[in-house]
Amino acid sequence: MRPEVETKLQKIKKVSTLLRAICKVLLALITFTGLGAVVSVIFGVGGINYNNVIFETAGLPIGHRLFLGVVTALAFGVLFKCVYHLHRLFGNYSRGEIFTRESVGQLRQFGIACLLWGVVGFLWISSLAISSHPSKTFQGHADSLGIGVVIIVIAWFMDMAVDLREENDLTI
């Protein structure tokens, strides 16, 4: 391998290691915040702040709070999945595995998780807004849906690039 390529690969490995560590911290924060949000929703204490609107569940019946707790847990689970696949992708990159099937798979899974986050996030906030008394309005965001589609398309291109590289490696 040429020295300049080796230098670039070492930079990719260092940055990926740092980003992987950041993902570990984010995974811990999502876990603890998610647990706090679920407990808050189920027990009806505190509230969830979304775009400076506080959604409280204190006056709701227990069955309704349990449903909202499940939806809240689902939302944080999907967010965890997003960061988890980034963590795995940066792990691959930190080992120098950039254009591999595993890296492409993690990128694709990240794109799918972004799509899921868009759907589940909307469902979560909608269920909180509808259940609050009086009902509150909110502004939804479809950013993650577009991002998810773009990432899935990029993963598709990378998958074809891996195919081309493998075919090129087999050529004498």
Coordinates of C-alpha atoms in Angstrom, one line a residue:
M1 CA 0.0 0.0 0.0
R2 CA 1.3 3.4 -0.9
P3 CA 2.4 5.6 2.1
E4 CA -0.1 8.4 1.4
V5 CA -3.0 5.8 1.3
E6 CA -1.7 4.3 4.5
T7 CA -1.7 7.7 6.1
K8 CA -5.3 8.3 5.0
L9 CA -6.3 4.9 6.4
Q10 CA -4.7 5.7 9.7
K11 CA -6.7 9.0 9.9
I12 CA -9.9 7.1 9.1
K13 CA -9.1 4.6 11.9
K14 CA -8.4 7.3 14.5
V15 CA -11.5 9.4 13.6
S16 CA -13.7 6.3 13.6
T17 CA -12.4 5.2 17.0
L18 CA -13.3 8.6 18.4
L19 CA -16.8 8.6 16.8
R20 CA -17.3 5.1 18.1
A21 CA -16.6 6.3 21.6
I22 CA -19.1 9.1 21.1
C23 CA -21.7 6.6 20.0
K24 CA -21.0 4.6 23.2
V25 CA -21.8 7.7 25.3
L26 CA -24.9 8.4 23.2
L27 CA -26.1 4.8 23.7
A28 CA -25.8 5.2 27.4
L29 CA -27.6 8.6 27.4
I30 CA -30.4 7.2 25.2
T31 CA -30.8 4.2 27.5
F32 CA -31.0 6.3 30.7
T33 CA -33.2 9.0 29.1
G34 CA -35.5 6.4 27.6
L35 CA -35.9 4.7 31.0
G36 CA -36.6 8.0 32.6
A37 CA -39.1 8.9 30.0
V38 CA -40.9 5.6 30.2
V39 CA -41.1 5.8 34.0
S40 CA -42.3 9.4 33.8
V41 CA -45.0 8.5 31.4
I42 CA -46.2 5.3 33.2
F43 CA -46.2 6.8 36.7
G44 CA -47.6 10.2 35.5
V45 CA -44.8 12.3 37.1
G46 CA -43.0 15.1 35.2
G47 CA -43.5 15.4 31.5
I48 CA -41.9 15.1 28.1
N49 CA -40.7 18.2 26.5
Y50 CA -41.0 18.3 22.7
N51 CA -40.3 21.6 20.9
N52 CA -40.9 23.6 24.2
V53 CA -44.3 21.9 24.7
I54 CA -44.6 19.8 27.8
F55 CA -46.7 16.7 27.5
E56 CA -47.9 15.5 31.0
T57 CA -49.7 12.2 31.7
A58 CA -50.6 12.7 35.4
G59 CA -54.4 12.7 34.9
L60 CA -54.6 9.8 32.5
P61 CA -55.9 6.3 33.5
I62 CA -53.3 3.6 34.1
G63 CA -54.1 1.7 30.9
H64 CA -53.6 4.8 28.8
R65 CA -50.3 5.6 30.6
L66 CA -49.1 2.0 30.0
F67 CA -49.9 2.3 26.3
L68 CA -48.0 5.6 26.2
G69 CA -45.1 3.9 28.1
V70 CA -44.9 1.2 25.5
V71 CA -44.9 3.7 22.6
T72 CA -42.2 5.8 24.4
A73 CA -40.1 2.6 24.9
L74 CA -40.5 1.8 21.3
A75 CA -39.4 5.3 20.2
F76 CA -36.3 5.2 22.4
G77 CA -35.6 1.6 21.2
V78 CA -35.6 2.7 17.6
L79 CA -33.4 5.7 18.5
F80 CA -31.0 3.2 20.2
K81 CA -31.0 1.1 17.0
C82 CA -30.0 4.1 15.0
V83 CA -26.9 4.9 17.1
Y84 CA -26.1 1.2 17.6
H85 CA -25.7 0.7 13.8
L86 CA -23.5 3.8 13.6
H87 CA -21.4 2.4 16.5
R88 CA -21.0 -0.9 14.6
L89 CA -20.2 1.0 11.3
F90 CA -17.5 3.1 13.0
G91 CA -16.1 -0.1 14.6
N92 CA -15.7 -1.6 11.1
Y93 CA -14.1 1.6 9.9
S94 CA -11.7 1.7 12.9
R95 CA -10.4 -1.8 11.8
G96 CA -9.9 -0.5 8.2
E97 CA -13.0 -2.4 6.9
I98 CA -14.5 0.4 4.8
F99 CA -15.8 -1.1 1.6
T100 CA -16.9 -4.5 2.9
R101 CA -20.3 -6.3 3.0
E102 CA -20.5 -5.8 6.7
S103 CA -20.0 -2.1 6.5
V104 CA -22.6 -1.8 3.7
G105 CA -25.0 -3.8 5.8
Q106 CA -24.5 -1.6 8.9
L107 CA -25.0 1.5 6.7
R108 CA -28.2 0.0 5.3
Q109 CA -29.5 -0.9 8.7
F110 CA -28.8 2.7 9.9
G111 CA -30.9 4.0 6.9
I112 CA -33.7 1.6 7.8
A113 CA -33.5 2.7 11.5
C114 CA -33.8 6.4 10.3
L115 CA -36.9 5.5 8.4
L116 CA -38.3 3.7 11.5
W117 CA -37.4 6.7 13.7
G118 CA -39.4 9.0 11.4
V119 CA -42.5 6.8 11.7
V120 CA -42.2 5.8 15.4
G121 CA -41.2 9.4 16.4
F122 CA -44.4 10.7 14.7
L123 CA -46.5 8.0 16.3
W124 CA -45.0 8.7 19.7
I125 CA -45.5 12.5 19.7
S126 CA -48.9 12.1 18.1
S127 CA -50.0 9.7 20.9
L128 CA -48.7 12.1 23.6
A129 CA -50.4 15.1 22.0
I130 CA -53.7 13.4 21.5
S131 CA -53.7 12.0 25.1
S132 CA -53.0 15.3 26.8
H133 CA -55.9 17.4 28.1
P134 CA -56.6 19.7 26.5
S135 CA -55.1 18.2 23.3
K136 CA -51.9 19.9 22.1
T137 CA -50.7 20.6 18.7
F138 CA -47.2 20.1 17.5
Q139 CA -45.1 20.4 14.3
G140 CA -44.0 17.1 12.9
H141 CA -40.7 16.6 11.2
A142 CA -40.1 14.2 8.3
D143 CA -36.3 14.8 8.1
S144 CA -35.4 11.3 9.1
L145 CA -37.6 9.8 6.5
G146 CA -35.6 11.6 3.7
I147 CA -32.3 10.9 5.4
G148 CA -33.2 7.2 5.7
V149 CA -34.0 6.9 2.0
V150 CA -30.8 8.7 1.0
I151 CA -28.7 6.5 3.2
I152 CA -30.3 3.3 1.9
V153 CA -29.6 4.5 -1.7
I154 CA -25.9 5.3 -0.7
A155 CA -25.7 1.8 0.8
W156 CA -27.0 0.3 -2.4
F157 CA -24.3 2.2 -4.4
M158 CA -21.6 1.0 -1.9
D159 CA -22.9 -2.6 -2.3
M160 CA -22.4 -2.3 -6.0
A161 CA -18.9 -0.8 -5.4
V162 CA -18.0 -3.8 -3.2
D163 CA -19.2 -6.1 -6.1
L164 CA -17.0 -4.3 -8.5
R165 CA -14.0 -4.4 -6.2
E166 CA -14.5 -8.1 -5.6
E167 CA -14.8 -8.7 -9.4
N168 CA -11.7 -6.5 -10.0
D169 CA -9.7 -8.5 -7.3
L170 CA -10.5 -11.8 -9.1
T171 CA -9.3 -10.4 -12.5
I172 CA -5.7 -11.3 -13.2

